[in-house]
Amino acid sequence: MAVRPGLWPVLLGIVLASWLRGSGAQQSATVANPVPNPVPGSNPDLLPHFLVEPEDVYIVKNKPVLLVCKAMPATQIFFKCNGEWVRQVDHVIERSTDGTSGLPAMEVRINVSRQQVEKVFGLEEYWCQCVAWSSSGTTKSQKAYIRIAYLRKNFEQEPLAKEVSLEQGIVLPCRPPEGIPPAEVEWLRNEDPVDPSLDPNVYITREHSLVVRQARLADTANYTCVAKNIVARRRSTSAAVVVYVNGGWSTWTEWSVCSASCGRGWQKRSRSCTNPAPLNGGAFCEGQNVQKTACATLCPVDGSWSPWSKWSACGLDCTHWRSRECSDPAPRNGGEECRGTDLDTRNCTSDLCVHTASGPEDVALYVGLIAVAVCLLLLLLVLILVYCRKKEGLDSDVADSSILTSGFQPVSIKPSKADNPHLLTIQPDLSTTTTTYQGSLCPRQDGPSPKFQLTNGHLLSPLGGGRHTLHHSSPTSEAEDFVSRLSTQNYFRSLPRGTSNMAYGTFNFLGGRLMIPNTGISLLIPPDAIPRGKIYEIYLTLHRPEDVRLPLAGCQTLLSPIVSCGPPGVLLTRPVILAMDHCGEPSPESWSLRLKKQSCEGSWEDVLHLGEEAPSHLYYCQLEAGACYVFTEQLGRFALVGEALSVAAAKRLKVLLFAPVACTSLEYNIRVYCLHDTHDALKEVVQLEKQLGGQLIQEPRVLHFKDSYHNLRLSIHDVPSSLWKSKLLVSYQEIPFYHIWNGTQQYLHCTFTLERVSPSTSDLACKVWVWQVEGDGQSFNINFNITKDTRFAELLALESEGGVPALVGPSAFKIPFLIRQKIITSLDPPCSRGADWRTLAQKLHLDSHLSFFASKPSPTAMILNLWEARHFPSGNLSQLAAAVAGLGQPDAGLFTVSEAEC
C-alpha cells in the first residue's frame, strides 16, 4: 500500500515518539548488526547506512572521550547509551548532502565523561550506539564500549637478582600490574632496551618472562621490567644478574729437573687457575697448584787409585818401580778417571849404585816453604789486631748513641704469649749491611755538616733459623732509664715521666706500628719507609698540654693532644701516618684548621693549613669526625689547632659524673668533669678517679661548646631535703669560657658536696644540669644506691689496643705483605677501564685526596697505608677485599697466595 507523501512526517514523528518512550526499542538494544524495520512499501536501498560508527575508547584520567556517528541517507541520528537515550542538547549535529547521490547525510558527536561511566562501574560495561532514521526506516550502529583506563603501581611479580654460571639458562619472571587496557611489557638491560630480534640468545615469553638461553659474561647487568599502557609507565625493581665463571686448572707443566744432581731429591710441576680464571665471584679451583715427587739420580763415582804395590828390586840401571790400579773404586756412572800415573820409577842405591839423598834444589825448596809459612802467620796476626780495634770502635760508637738506642726495644706492658713468638721479630735483609742512626737529635742549621753518621756492622747478633729477635727487658726500669736520659736533651725536656703515655720500638724496612694504649694515638711506619739496610729506634709520646708551652693567638684553640714522634732528622723514604683524636666539629664555614709542628729551637710553626694542601707538600692530613691522620716525612712534635671563623664553631666536650665507691662519712661528693671528647683525655680522668676511689654514676654525655664567649654553668636540683642537704651556697657553679676554649687544660671539674641526714641513708635521687649560657646543655637524672649500685662501672673499662705498644714487621699490618704487593702492582698502572687506584679511592670514600695520592710514587700504597691506619686492629679485611675485587681487574687471584709464594 502506497503512503501519501504528506503522511511521512506524521509517521516519522510517531516512530520517534515510540523510541523515546522505550516501548519498541528495548528489544534491539544488544543486537550487533540491527535489522531495520522498514516502513511498509518503502525502498530498502534508502535505509540509513553508517559511514562512521562509534568505536571502543578508553577514558584517561579525567578527560572526556568523543564518540562520532555519520550516516546516509539520514534525517535524524541519536545516541543511546546503556539503553537510555542521550539528551538532544548533548548532541552536536552536522547536516550535509552527498554530492554524488544527492542524499542527505548527518554526522553526530557526543562527549562521555568519567562520571557517567563510573555511575555504572561494577554493574556492567558502559556502551553507546547510534540510531539513524530515514524515510525508509531506522538503522542501529555497532556498540562502542567506553572503559576507564588505569595501571596499578605494584607488579604482581618482579624479577629477582640471580647468580648463574657461564652458559647456564636465565629466566627472569615478570607479571605486570593490573591495568586497562592490559599493559605492554618491555625489558631493560642497564637501562638499554632488550630487543630479541637483534639477539637470538634472548626471547620474551607470553607471560612476559625474559629468558636467556645461555648466559654470557656480557649478560651480567641490572635488568628492569617495564610495564606501560596509555595511562602510565611502571618500572619494577632492578634485578642484578651476575654471570660468574668458576676457575679451571690449566694443564700441568713439565716436571722440573731433579733438585739433586746426585742421590735423592725432588722435582715439581705446577698449574694455574686460569683455564678459565674465576670471575665475578666464581669458585677458585680446588686442589693443589703445585705437585712434588721424589726423584733419584745415579751419582757419578770418580775413580780412585788402589794402594801402591811394593817397590821392585833395584835394577842394573840403579832404578826400581812400583805400580797401582784405578780400581778403588773404579770410575762409573760418568765419574772421572784417576789422575796421575799408574807406574812410579825412582833411583835406588845398592852396592853397585851410589845416590845422594838430597841436593841443593831440595834445600832451597824447604827454605821457601818455611818463609811462606812465617809470612802467613804475620798476616793473620795483623788481621786479628785490626779486627779487635774496629770492634772497640764500634762498641764506643754504639755507646755514644745510647741516647737513641738503649731504651727503644719493643716493650709490652702485658707479657707476650708463648704461642705467639713472632710478634716482635724482624726478618733480616741479608743482602744489605746494617746501619744505625747516630748523631744529634736535631739537625744543625748553621752548616753543611751531615745530619747523621753511619757505622757499618750488625747491631743484632744472628740467631738460629735466620731470624733476629728483639728481646724484652724490664719495662719499668728500661723506660725510666730511657726517659731520664732522653730528657737531658733540650728538645725533650718536656717528655712525660711515666711510661703509660709512651711507646717505642726498633724498626727496619719492614715497617711496623707504635700505639699508646687507650689514647687513640698511633704511628704507622709503612713498609720501605725506612731505607733498606738501616735500623731506627723510634718513639711515640703523649704530652700533657700544661707541660708544653703552645702559644695560641686570637680565637685559636687546641683541638687535639700534643704528640711527639721521633727522633727528628731521620731519613724516611715514604710518609709515616700519625693518628690522633680531635674534639672539633669541623666545617669549612666555622673553622680554620692548622697543623702545628715544633722546631728544634722550641718555636711552633704552621706546617699545614687544612683545605689548602699542596700535593707535593711534606705534610698532608685526612680529617674525619673524631680523628685526624697526618702524613709526614719528618718526625717531630705535632698538634692540631683550630681558629673559629664564626660563633657556630663548636668543640665537643664529654661530661662525666663520678662519686666515691665507698662512703664512710656523712658527706658525699659528686664530681662533674668537662673534658675534651678524646680518648687521651678520658684515659687521664679515669686513671685519676681510680686513684681517688671513684666510680661513674651516669652514662657520659657529649656537649657542644660554642665560641660564643659564654661560660659553662653547672647546678644540682631536686635533692630530697628529708634525706640530703646541699652545701652549695650559690644556685650554680661556673667555669669561665676561656678556661675551656684555649684547650691547655684537658679537663676541668666542679664538685657538689651533699650531706646525709642519717648514716643509714643510701638512696640518692637528684638532677645535675650542665649547660653553656645561650647554648647547648645536658641534664643528668641521678637515681641510685650509693652503697651497692655499680651499673655504670663497666662503661669506662680501659682495654688494651692491639695487645702491645710496638708491633714490628708483618704482624703490624692487617693486609698480608704478598697480597699488599699484588694490589699495588695491579692498581698502580693507569687502566683505560678505570679499574685502578682512583676507583679504589672512590670506593673507600677517599676520592677527595686523589691529587695527593697521585703525587706519590705508589698511589695505591698510600691508600692502603691510610686504610691500615684507620682500621687497625678491628678492620674488616673482607670489605677491603670486596672493594678491590669489585674493580673488575682481570687478576682474580689478587687475594690468594700460592704455596710456592709462601
mmCIF file with all atom_site columns, C-alpha atoms in Angstrom, residues 621-707:
data_model
loop_
_atom_site.group_PDB
_atom_site.id
_atom_site.type_symbol
_atom_site.label_atom_id
_atom_site.label_alt_id
_atom_site.label_comp_id
_atom_site.label_asym_id
_atom_site.label_entity_id
_atom_site.label_seq_id
_atom_site.pdbx_PDB_ins_code
_atom_site.Cartn_x
_atom_site.Cartn_y
_atom_site.Cartn_z
_atom_site.occupancy
_atom_site.B_iso_or_equiv
_atom_site.pdbx_formal_charge
_atom_site.auth_seq_id
_atom_site.auth_comp_id
_atom_site.auth_asym_id
_atom_site.auth_atom_id
_atom_site.pdbx_PDB_model_num
ATOM 1  C CA . CYS A 1 621 ? 96.016  15.363 56.689  1.00 0.00 ? 621 CYS A CA 1
ATOM 2  C CA . GLN A 1 622 ? 92.906  13.182 56.385  1.00 0.00 ? 622 GLN A CA 1
ATOM 3  C CA . LEU A 1 623 ? 90.358  14.754 58.748  1.00 0.00 ? 623 LEU A CA 1
ATOM 4  C CA . GLU A 1 624 ? 87.438  12.682 59.989  1.00 0.00 ? 624 GLU A CA 1
ATOM 5  C CA . ALA A 1 625 ? 84.653  13.231 62.503  1.00 0.00 ? 625 ALA A CA 1
ATOM 6  C CA . GLY A 1 626 ? 86.697  12.374 65.582  1.00 0.00 ? 626 GLY A CA 1
ATOM 7  C CA . ALA A 1 627 ? 90.225  11.681 64.353  1.00 0.00 ? 627 ALA A CA 1
ATOM 8  C CA . CYS A 1 628 ? 92.885  13.004 62.010  1.00 0.00 ? 628 CYS A CA 1
ATOM 9  C CA . TYR A 1 629 ? 95.579  11.111 60.114  1.00 0.00 ? 629 TYR A CA 1
ATOM 10 C CA . VAL A 1 630 ? 98.735  13.086 59.362  1.00 0.00 ? 630 VAL A CA 1
ATOM 11 C CA . PHE A 1 631 ? 101.052 12.003 56.532  1.00 0.00 ? 631 PHE A CA 1
ATOM 12 C CA . THR A 1 632 ? 104.557 13.246 57.270  1.00 0.00 ? 632 THR A CA 1
ATOM 13 C CA . GLU A 1 633 ? 108.061 12.517 56.070  1.00 0.00 ? 633 GLU A CA 1
ATOM 14 C CA . GLN A 1 634 ? 109.607 14.403 59.007  1.00 0.00 ? 634 GLN A CA 1
ATOM 15 C CA . LEU A 1 635 ? 109.196 13.276 62.587  1.00 0.00 ? 635 LEU A CA 1
ATOM 16 C CA . GLY A 1 636 ? 108.638 15.797 65.365  1.00 0.00 ? 636 GLY A CA 1
ATOM 17 C CA . ARG A 1 637 ? 106.069 17.244 67.750  1.00 0.00 ? 637 ARG A CA 1
ATOM 18 C CA . PHE A 1 638 ? 102.595 17.985 66.356  1.00 0.00 ? 638 PHE A CA 1
ATOM 19 C CA . ALA A 1 639 ? 99.265  19.463 67.421  1.00 0.00 ? 639 ALA A CA 1
ATOM 20 C CA . LEU A 1 640 ? 96.010  20.323 65.624  1.00 0.00 ? 640 LEU A CA 1
ATOM 21 C CA . VAL A 1 641 ? 94.843  23.880 66.283  1.00 0.00 ? 641 VAL A CA 1
ATOM 22 C CA . GLY A 1 642 ? 91.558  25.441 65.185  1.00 0.00 ? 642 GLY A CA 1
ATOM 23 C CA . GLU A 1 643 ? 90.606  29.069 64.757  1.00 0.00 ? 643 GLU A CA 1
ATOM 24 C CA . ALA A 1 644 ? 86.907  29.893 64.990  1.00 0.00 ? 644 ALA A CA 1
ATOM 25 C CA . LEU A 1 645 ? 85.542  31.781 62.000  1.00 0.00 ? 645 LEU A CA 1
ATOM 26 C CA . SER A 1 646 ? 82.057  32.255 63.467  1.00 0.00 ? 646 SER A CA 1
ATOM 27 C CA . VAL A 1 647 ? 80.103  31.702 66.674  1.00 0.00 ? 647 VAL A CA 1
ATOM 28 C CA . ALA A 1 648 ? 78.838  28.445 65.183  1.00 0.00 ? 648 ALA A CA 1
ATOM 29 C CA . ALA A 1 649 ? 82.263  26.845 65.717  1.00 0.00 ? 649 ALA A CA 1
ATOM 30 C CA . ALA A 1 650 ? 81.950  24.241 68.472  1.00 0.00 ? 650 ALA A CA 1
ATOM 31 C CA . LYS A 1 651 ? 84.159  21.865 70.433  1.00 0.00 ? 651 LYS A CA 1
ATOM 32 C CA . ARG A 1 652 ? 82.920  18.524 71.669  1.00 0.00 ? 652 ARG A CA 1
ATOM 33 C CA . LEU A 1 653 ? 83.113  18.211 75.432  1.00 0.00 ? 653 LEU A CA 1
ATOM 34 C CA . LYS A 1 654 ? 82.444  14.983 77.268  1.00 0.00 ? 654 LYS A CA 1
ATOM 35 C CA . VAL A 1 655 ? 80.666  15.362 80.604  1.00 0.00 ? 655 VAL A CA 1
ATOM 36 C CA . LEU A 1 656 ? 81.234  12.645 83.232  1.00 0.00 ? 656 LEU A CA 1
ATOM 37 C CA . LEU A 1 657 ? 79.856  12.291 86.759  1.00 0.00 ? 657 LEU A CA 1
ATOM 38 C CA . PHE A 1 658 ? 81.891  10.457 89.409  1.00 0.00 ? 658 PHE A CA 1
ATOM 39 C CA . ALA A 1 659 ? 81.260  9.708  93.065  1.00 0.00 ? 659 ALA A CA 1
ATOM 40 C CA . PRO A 1 660 ? 83.061  7.665  95.740  1.00 0.00 ? 660 PRO A CA 1
ATOM 41 C CA . VAL A 1 661 ? 82.760  3.888  95.600  1.00 0.00 ? 661 VAL A CA 1
ATOM 42 C CA . ALA A 1 662 ? 82.540  3.751  99.388  1.00 0.00 ? 662 ALA A CA 1
ATOM 43 C CA . CYS A 1 663 ? 81.164  6.499  101.622 1.00 0.00 ? 663 CYS A CA 1
ATOM 44 C CA . THR A 1 664 ? 82.258  6.312  105.283 1.00 0.00 ? 664 THR A CA 1
ATOM 45 C CA . SER A 1 665 ? 81.177  9.774  106.352 1.00 0.00 ? 665 SER A CA 1
ATOM 46 C CA . LEU A 1 666 ? 78.023  11.808 106.096 1.00 0.00 ? 666 LEU A CA 1
ATOM 47 C CA . GLU A 1 667 ? 79.468  13.884 103.251 1.00 0.00 ? 667 GLU A CA 1
ATOM 48 C CA . TYR A 1 668 ? 79.129  12.652 99.690  1.00 0.00 ? 668 TYR A CA 1
ATOM 49 C CA . ASN A 1 669 ? 80.860  14.368 96.769  1.00 0.00 ? 669 ASN A CA 1
ATOM 50 C CA . ILE A 1 670 ? 79.657  14.328 93.164  1.00 0.00 ? 670 ILE A CA 1
ATOM 51 C CA . ARG A 1 671 ? 82.464  15.338 90.819  1.00 0.00 ? 671 ARG A CA 1
ATOM 52 C CA . VAL A 1 672 ? 81.467  16.649 87.378  1.00 0.00 ? 672 VAL A CA 1
ATOM 53 C CA . TYR A 1 673 ? 84.228  16.570 84.731  1.00 0.00 ? 673 TYR A CA 1
ATOM 54 C CA . CYS A 1 674 ? 84.148  18.562 81.493  1.00 0.00 ? 674 CYS A CA 1
ATOM 55 C CA . LEU A 1 675 ? 86.887  17.318 79.179  1.00 0.00 ? 675 LEU A CA 1
ATOM 56 C CA . HIS A 1 676 ? 87.806  17.177 75.504  1.00 0.00 ? 676 HIS A CA 1
ATOM 57 C CA . ASP A 1 677 ? 85.976  14.384 73.706  1.00 0.00 ? 677 ASP A CA 1
ATOM 58 C CA . THR A 1 678 ? 89.198  12.456 73.020  1.00 0.00 ? 678 THR A CA 1
ATOM 59 C CA . HIS A 1 679 ? 90.426  9.092  74.235  1.00 0.00 ? 679 HIS A CA 1
ATOM 60 C CA . ASP A 1 680 ? 93.567  10.501 75.884  1.00 0.00 ? 680 ASP A CA 1
ATOM 61 C CA . ALA A 1 681 ? 91.602  12.988 77.995  1.00 0.00 ? 681 ALA A CA 1
ATOM 62 C CA . LEU A 1 682 ? 89.182  10.248 79.039  1.00 0.00 ? 682 LEU A CA 1
ATOM 63 C CA . LYS A 1 683 ? 92.078  7.963  79.946  1.00 0.00 ? 683 LYS A CA 1
ATOM 64 C CA . GLU A 1 684 ? 93.610  10.598 82.232  1.00 0.00 ? 684 GLU A CA 1
ATOM 65 C CA . VAL A 1 685 ? 90.344  11.219 84.079  1.00 0.00 ? 685 VAL A CA 1
ATOM 66 C CA . VAL A 1 686 ? 89.675  7.502  84.515  1.00 0.00 ? 686 VAL A CA 1
ATOM 67 C CA . GLN A 1 687 ? 93.176  6.960  85.924  1.00 0.00 ? 687 GLN A CA 1
ATOM 68 C CA . LEU A 1 688 ? 92.736  9.903  88.281  1.00 0.00 ? 688 LEU A CA 1
ATOM 69 C CA . GLU A 1 689 ? 89.397  8.598  89.537  1.00 0.00 ? 689 GLU A CA 1
ATOM 70 C CA . LYS A 1 690 ? 90.877  5.158  90.113  1.00 0.00 ? 690 LYS A CA 1
ATOM 71 C CA . GLN A 1 691 ? 93.405  6.769  92.419  1.00 0.00 ? 691 GLN A CA 1
ATOM 72 C CA . LEU A 1 692 ? 90.651  8.715  94.193  1.00 0.00 ? 692 LEU A CA 1
ATOM 73 C CA . GLY A 1 693 ? 88.461  5.625  94.554  1.00 0.00 ? 693 GLY A CA 1
ATOM 74 C CA . GLY A 1 694 ? 85.661  6.989  92.406  1.00 0.00 ? 694 GLY A CA 1
ATOM 75 C CA . GLN A 1 695 ? 83.071  5.340  90.209  1.00 0.00 ? 695 GLN A CA 1
ATOM 76 C CA . LEU A 1 696 ? 81.000  6.514  87.262  1.00 0.00 ? 696 LEU A CA 1
ATOM 77 C CA . ILE A 1 697 ? 77.381  7.174  88.286  1.00 0.00 ? 697 ILE A CA 1
ATOM 78 C CA . GLN A 1 698 ? 75.846  8.177  84.939  1.00 0.00 ? 698 GLN A CA 1
ATOM 79 C CA . GLU A 1 699 ? 76.417  7.427  81.279  1.00 0.00 ? 699 GLU A CA 1
ATOM 80 C CA . PRO A 1 700 ? 78.759  10.048 79.723  1.00 0.00 ? 700 PRO A CA 1
ATOM 81 C CA . ARG A 1 701 ? 77.175  12.733 77.550  1.00 0.00 ? 701 ARG A CA 1
ATOM 82 C CA . VAL A 1 702 ? 78.584  14.952 74.782  1.00 0.00 ? 702 VAL A CA 1
ATOM 83 C CA . LEU A 1 703 ? 78.082  18.732 74.938  1.00 0.00 ? 703 LEU A CA 1
ATOM 84 C CA . HIS A 1 704 ? 78.814  21.114 72.050  1.00 0.00 ? 704 HIS A CA 1
ATOM 85 C CA . PHE A 1 705 ? 80.626  24.144 73.454  1.00 0.00 ? 705 PHE A CA 1
ATOM 86 C CA . LYS A 1 706 ? 80.433  27.112 71.059  1.00 0.00 ? 706 LYS A CA 1
ATOM 87 C CA . ASP A 1 707 ? 82.728  30.081 70.556  1.00 0.00 ? 707 ASP A CA 1
#
